[in-house]
Coordinates of C-alpha atoms in Angstrom, one line a residue:
M1 CA 175.6 126.4 89.7
T2 CA 177.5 123.4 91.0
A3 CA 175.8 120.4 92.6
S4 CA 177.2 121.2 96.0
A5 CA 175.8 124.8 95.8
I6 CA 172.4 123.4 94.9
A7 CA 172.5 121.0 97.8
A8 CA 173.5 123.7 100.2
E9 CA 170.7 126.0 99.1
P10 CA 167.8 126.0 101.7
R11 CA 164.6 124.8 100.3
A12 CA 161.0 125.2 101.5
R13 CA 159.5 121.9 102.7
A14 CA 156.9 120.3 100.5
G15 CA 154.6 117.4 100.8
G16 CA 151.3 118.6 102.3
V17 CA 150.7 117.5 105.9
R18 CA 154.2 115.9 106.3
S19 CA 155.8 119.3 105.7
L20 CA 153.9 120.6 108.8
W21 CA 153.8 117.6 111.1
A22 CA 156.4 115.1 112.0
G23 CA 154.4 113.6 114.8
N24 CA 157.0 114.5 117.5
P25 CA 155.7 117.5 119.6
Q26 CA 157.0 115.6 122.7
A27 CA 160.5 116.5 121.7
V28 CA 159.6 120.2 122.2
V29 CA 158.0 119.4 125.6
Q30 CA 161.1 117.4 126.6
R31 CA 163.4 120.3 125.7
G32 CA 161.3 122.6 127.9
L33 CA 161.4 120.3 130.9
I34 CA 165.2 119.9 130.6
A35 CA 165.6 123.7 130.3
A36 CA 163.3 124.2 133.3
R37 CA 165.7 122.3 135.6
S38 CA 168.0 125.3 135.8
S39 CA 165.3 127.9 136.0
N40 CA 164.1 129.6 139.2
W41 CA 161.2 127.4 140.4
I42 CA 160.2 130.0 142.9
V43 CA 159.2 132.3 140.0
V44 CA 157.3 129.4 138.4
L45 CA 155.4 128.6 141.7
S46 CA 154.6 132.2 142.3
G47 CA 151.9 131.9 139.6
F48 CA 150.0 129.4 141.8
F49 CA 149.7 131.8 144.8
E50 CA 148.0 134.7 142.9
P51 CA 144.5 133.1 142.8
V52 CA 145.0 131.9 146.4
F53 CA 145.6 135.4 147.6
Y54 CA 142.6 136.7 145.6
L55 CA 140.5 134.0 147.2
L56 CA 141.6 134.8 150.7
S57 CA 141.3 138.6 150.3
M58 CA 138.1 138.8 148.4
G59 CA 136.4 135.5 148.9
V60 CA 136.9 135.4 152.6
G61 CA 137.3 139.1 153.5
L62 CA 134.9 140.7 151.2
G63 CA 132.6 137.7 151.2
A64 CA 131.9 138.3 154.9
L65 CA 130.3 141.6 154.0
I66 CA 128.5 140.4 150.8
G67 CA 127.0 137.1 152.0
D68 CA 125.4 134.9 149.5
V69 CA 125.3 135.5 145.7
T70 CA 122.7 134.4 143.2
T71 CA 124.1 132.9 140.0
A72 CA 122.5 133.3 136.5
S73 CA 120.5 130.1 137.0
G74 CA 119.1 131.3 140.4
L75 CA 121.4 129.2 142.6
E76 CA 122.4 130.8 145.9
V77 CA 126.0 130.2 147.0
S78 CA 128.5 131.9 149.2
Y79 CA 130.6 134.7 147.6
A80 CA 133.8 132.6 148.0
A81 CA 132.2 129.7 146.2
F82 CA 131.1 132.1 143.5
I83 CA 134.5 133.6 142.7
A84 CA 136.7 130.6 143.4
P85 CA 135.9 128.8 140.0
A86 CA 136.3 132.2 138.3
L87 CA 139.8 132.6 139.8
L88 CA 140.6 129.1 138.6
A89 CA 139.7 130.1 135.0
V90 CA 141.7 133.4 135.4
S91 CA 144.7 131.4 136.5
A92 CA 144.4 129.1 133.5
M93 CA 144.2 132.2 131.2
N94 CA 147.1 134.0 132.8
G95 CA 149.5 131.0 132.8
A96 CA 148.7 130.1 129.2
V97 CA 148.9 133.6 127.9
Y98 CA 152.2 134.5 129.5
D99 CA 153.8 131.2 128.6
S100 CA 152.6 131.6 125.0
T101 CA 153.4 135.3 124.6
W102 CA 156.5 136.5 126.5
N103 CA 158.3 133.2 126.4
V104 CA 157.5 132.5 122.8
F105 CA 158.4 136.0 121.8
F106 CA 161.9 135.7 123.2
K107 CA 162.4 132.3 121.7
L108 CA 161.1 133.5 118.3
N109 CA 162.9 136.8 118.0
Y110 CA 166.0 136.6 120.2
G111 CA 166.8 133.0 121.1
K112 CA 166.2 131.9 117.5
L113 CA 165.1 128.6 119.1
Y114 CA 162.3 127.8 116.6
E115 CA 164.6 128.4 113.6
G116 CA 166.9 125.7 115.0
M117 CA 164.0 123.3 115.7
L118 CA 162.6 123.7 112.2
A119 CA 166.0 122.9 110.7
T120 CA 165.5 119.4 112.0
S121 CA 162.7 117.0 111.1
L122 CA 160.2 118.8 113.2
G123 CA 157.4 120.7 111.5
P124 CA 155.8 124.0 112.5
L125 CA 152.8 122.1 113.9
D126 CA 155.1 120.0 116.1
V127 CA 156.7 123.2 117.5
A128 CA 153.3 124.9 118.1
L129 CA 151.8 121.9 119.8
G130 CA 154.9 121.2 121.8
E131 CA 155.1 124.7 123.2
I132 CA 151.4 124.7 124.0
L133 CA 151.5 121.3 125.7
Y134 CA 154.4 122.5 127.8
A135 CA 152.3 125.5 128.9
L136 CA 149.4 123.1 129.7
L137 CA 151.7 121.1 132.1
R138 CA 152.2 124.3 134.1
G139 CA 148.5 125.0 134.0
L140 CA 147.7 121.5 135.2
V141 CA 150.0 121.9 138.3
Y142 CA 148.3 125.2 139.1
A143 CA 144.8 123.9 138.6
S144 CA 145.3 120.8 140.6
G145 CA 146.8 122.7 143.6
F146 CA 144.0 125.3 143.6
M147 CA 141.4 122.6 143.3
V148 CA 142.8 120.9 146.5
I149 CA 142.6 124.2 148.3
M150 CA 139.0 124.6 147.1
Q151 CA 138.2 121.1 148.3
F152 CA 139.6 121.8 151.8
A153 CA 137.7 125.1 151.9
G154 CA 134.4 123.4 151.0
L155 CA 134.0 125.4 147.8
N156 CA 133.6 122.4 145.5
L157 CA 129.8 121.9 146.0
A158 CA 129.3 119.0 143.6
W159 CA 131.0 115.8 142.4
T160 CA 131.3 117.3 138.9
A161 CA 134.0 119.6 140.3
I162 CA 136.6 117.0 139.3
L163 CA 135.7 117.8 135.7
A164 CA 137.0 121.3 136.3
I165 CA 140.6 120.1 135.8
P166 CA 140.1 119.0 132.2
A167 CA 138.0 122.1 131.6
V168 CA 140.9 124.2 132.8
L169 CA 143.2 122.5 130.4
L170 CA 140.7 123.2 127.6
I171 CA 140.7 126.9 128.5
A172 CA 144.4 127.1 128.8
F173 CA 144.8 125.3 125.4
G174 CA 142.5 127.9 123.8
F175 CA 144.3 130.9 125.2
A176 CA 147.8 129.4 124.6
S177 CA 147.1 128.5 121.0
L178 CA 145.6 131.9 120.2
G179 CA 148.3 133.7 122.2
M180 CA 151.1 132.0 120.3
A181 CA 149.4 132.9 117.0
I182 CA 149.2 136.5 117.9
T183 CA 152.8 136.6 119.3
S184 CA 154.2 135.2 116.0
Y185 CA 153.1 138.5 114.3
M186 CA 154.7 140.8 116.9
K187 CA 158.0 142.5 116.1
A188 CA 159.0 144.5 119.3
F189 CA 158.7 144.1 123.0
Q190 CA 156.5 147.3 123.1
H191 CA 153.8 145.3 121.2
M192 CA 153.5 143.0 124.2
D193 CA 151.8 145.8 126.1
W194 CA 148.7 145.1 124.1
I195 CA 148.5 141.7 125.8
N196 CA 147.9 143.3 129.3
F197 CA 145.7 146.0 127.6
V198 CA 143.3 143.1 126.6
M199 CA 143.7 140.8 129.6
L200 CA 142.9 143.3 132.3
P201 CA 139.4 144.3 131.0
M202 CA 138.7 140.6 130.5
F203 CA 139.7 139.9 134.1
L204 CA 137.4 142.7 135.4
F205 CA 134.5 142.3 133.1
S206 CA 133.9 138.6 132.7
A207 CA 131.5 138.0 135.6
T208 CA 134.5 137.1 137.7
F209 CA 133.6 139.0 140.8
Y210 CA 130.0 140.0 140.1
P211 CA 127.0 138.2 138.6
L212 CA 126.2 139.1 135.0
S213 CA 122.9 140.6 136.2
V214 CA 124.7 143.6 137.8
Y215 CA 126.1 144.9 134.5
P216 CA 124.1 147.3 132.1
D217 CA 122.1 145.5 129.4
W218 CA 124.2 147.0 126.6
L219 CA 127.4 145.6 128.2
V220 CA 126.1 142.0 128.6
P221 CA 126.6 140.9 125.0
V222 CA 130.1 142.3 125.0
I223 CA 131.0 140.3 128.1
Q224 CA 129.4 137.1 126.7
A225 CA 131.6 137.5 123.6
L226 CA 134.8 137.4 125.7
P227 CA 136.6 134.0 126.0
L228 CA 137.2 134.4 129.7
W229 CA 133.5 134.6 130.4
H230 CA 132.9 131.3 128.7
G231 CA 135.7 129.8 130.8
V232 CA 134.3 131.2 134.0
E233 CA 130.8 130.0 133.3
L234 CA 132.1 126.5 132.4
I235 CA 134.1 126.0 135.5
R236 CA 131.6 127.6 137.8
G237 CA 128.9 125.3 136.5
L238 CA 131.1 122.3 137.1
T239 CA 132.2 123.2 140.6
L240 CA 128.7 124.2 141.7
G241 CA 126.9 121.3 140.0
D242 CA 124.9 123.9 138.0
L243 CA 124.9 121.9 134.8
S244 CA 123.0 122.7 131.6
W245 CA 123.2 121.9 127.9
G246 CA 124.3 125.5 127.3
M247 CA 127.7 124.5 128.7
L248 CA 128.4 122.7 125.5
W249 CA 128.6 126.1 123.8
H250 CA 131.4 127.1 126.1
V251 CA 133.3 124.0 125.1
L252 CA 132.7 124.6 121.4
Y253 CA 133.9 128.2 121.9
F254 CA 137.3 127.0 123.1
V255 CA 137.5 124.2 120.5
V256 CA 137.2 126.9 117.8
M257 CA 139.8 129.0 119.6
I258 CA 142.2 126.1 119.6
A259 CA 141.7 125.4 115.9
V260 CA 142.1 129.0 114.8
G261 CA 145.2 129.5 117.0
L262 CA 146.9 126.3 115.7
I263 CA 146.1 127.1 112.0
F264 CA 147.5 130.7 112.2
T265 CA 150.6 129.6 114.3
T266 CA 151.4 126.8 111.9
K267 CA 151.1 129.0 108.8
R268 CA 153.1 131.8 110.4
L269 CA 156.0 129.6 111.5
R270 CA 156.1 128.1 108.1
A271 CA 156.1 131.5 106.4
L272 CA 158.9 132.8 108.7
F273 CA 161.3 129.9 108.6
L274 CA 160.5 127.4 105.8
D275 CA 158.9 129.1 102.8

């Protein structure tokens, strides 16, 4: 084999951490922002109105019939104040999951975008973090806008509600990293149906619209194992001022989700394009 043939032969990266991380995830974020200039911003903004419509229809309409609701800690609040933080968590989940599944699936299998990125100095961890950070920017816009609506509606009942914004980013980070990891193993668009199959039950059975006490005893441990329930409880506690040390377990839950998602995504991207 000639020297030119050896030089042209693709090689797997080596060098431990440096083979995974070039310290430049902002390049992926910048590429996403540039590409978004030509996209339909009405479609992007439509994701903001979904929780607003749920809040108006159920929080205001149904809330007039239900009245006050008692939380798990015994705090009585209006039904609108009860579901508003849950809808904020759901919005974070939906935005993060759809950005890290459908968009990533197209870029991975049809656009061949990541293959081109990894042909540069970027490592798989740069690509994973860049895509996730770009999804978080979208989630930050949604969360900030919805928090303003909650403030004008008088649904932020404590000063700690401002901490709900970083909590939303933590929740979105967890779902985005895990969603991207799962998507990297999918081979066909039909597999994406499993995403909705999992998300819909989480939306309905995570104490989003009803207190945990209304569910059967055998179902409660299942609900408490769902990631959305941890997000709902975290944001609900912050917006209502219902704080406890147990909220740290919700934070730890999403930290573990982030770590697991990043590890699997990084390994998968390296296996697909570098090894």
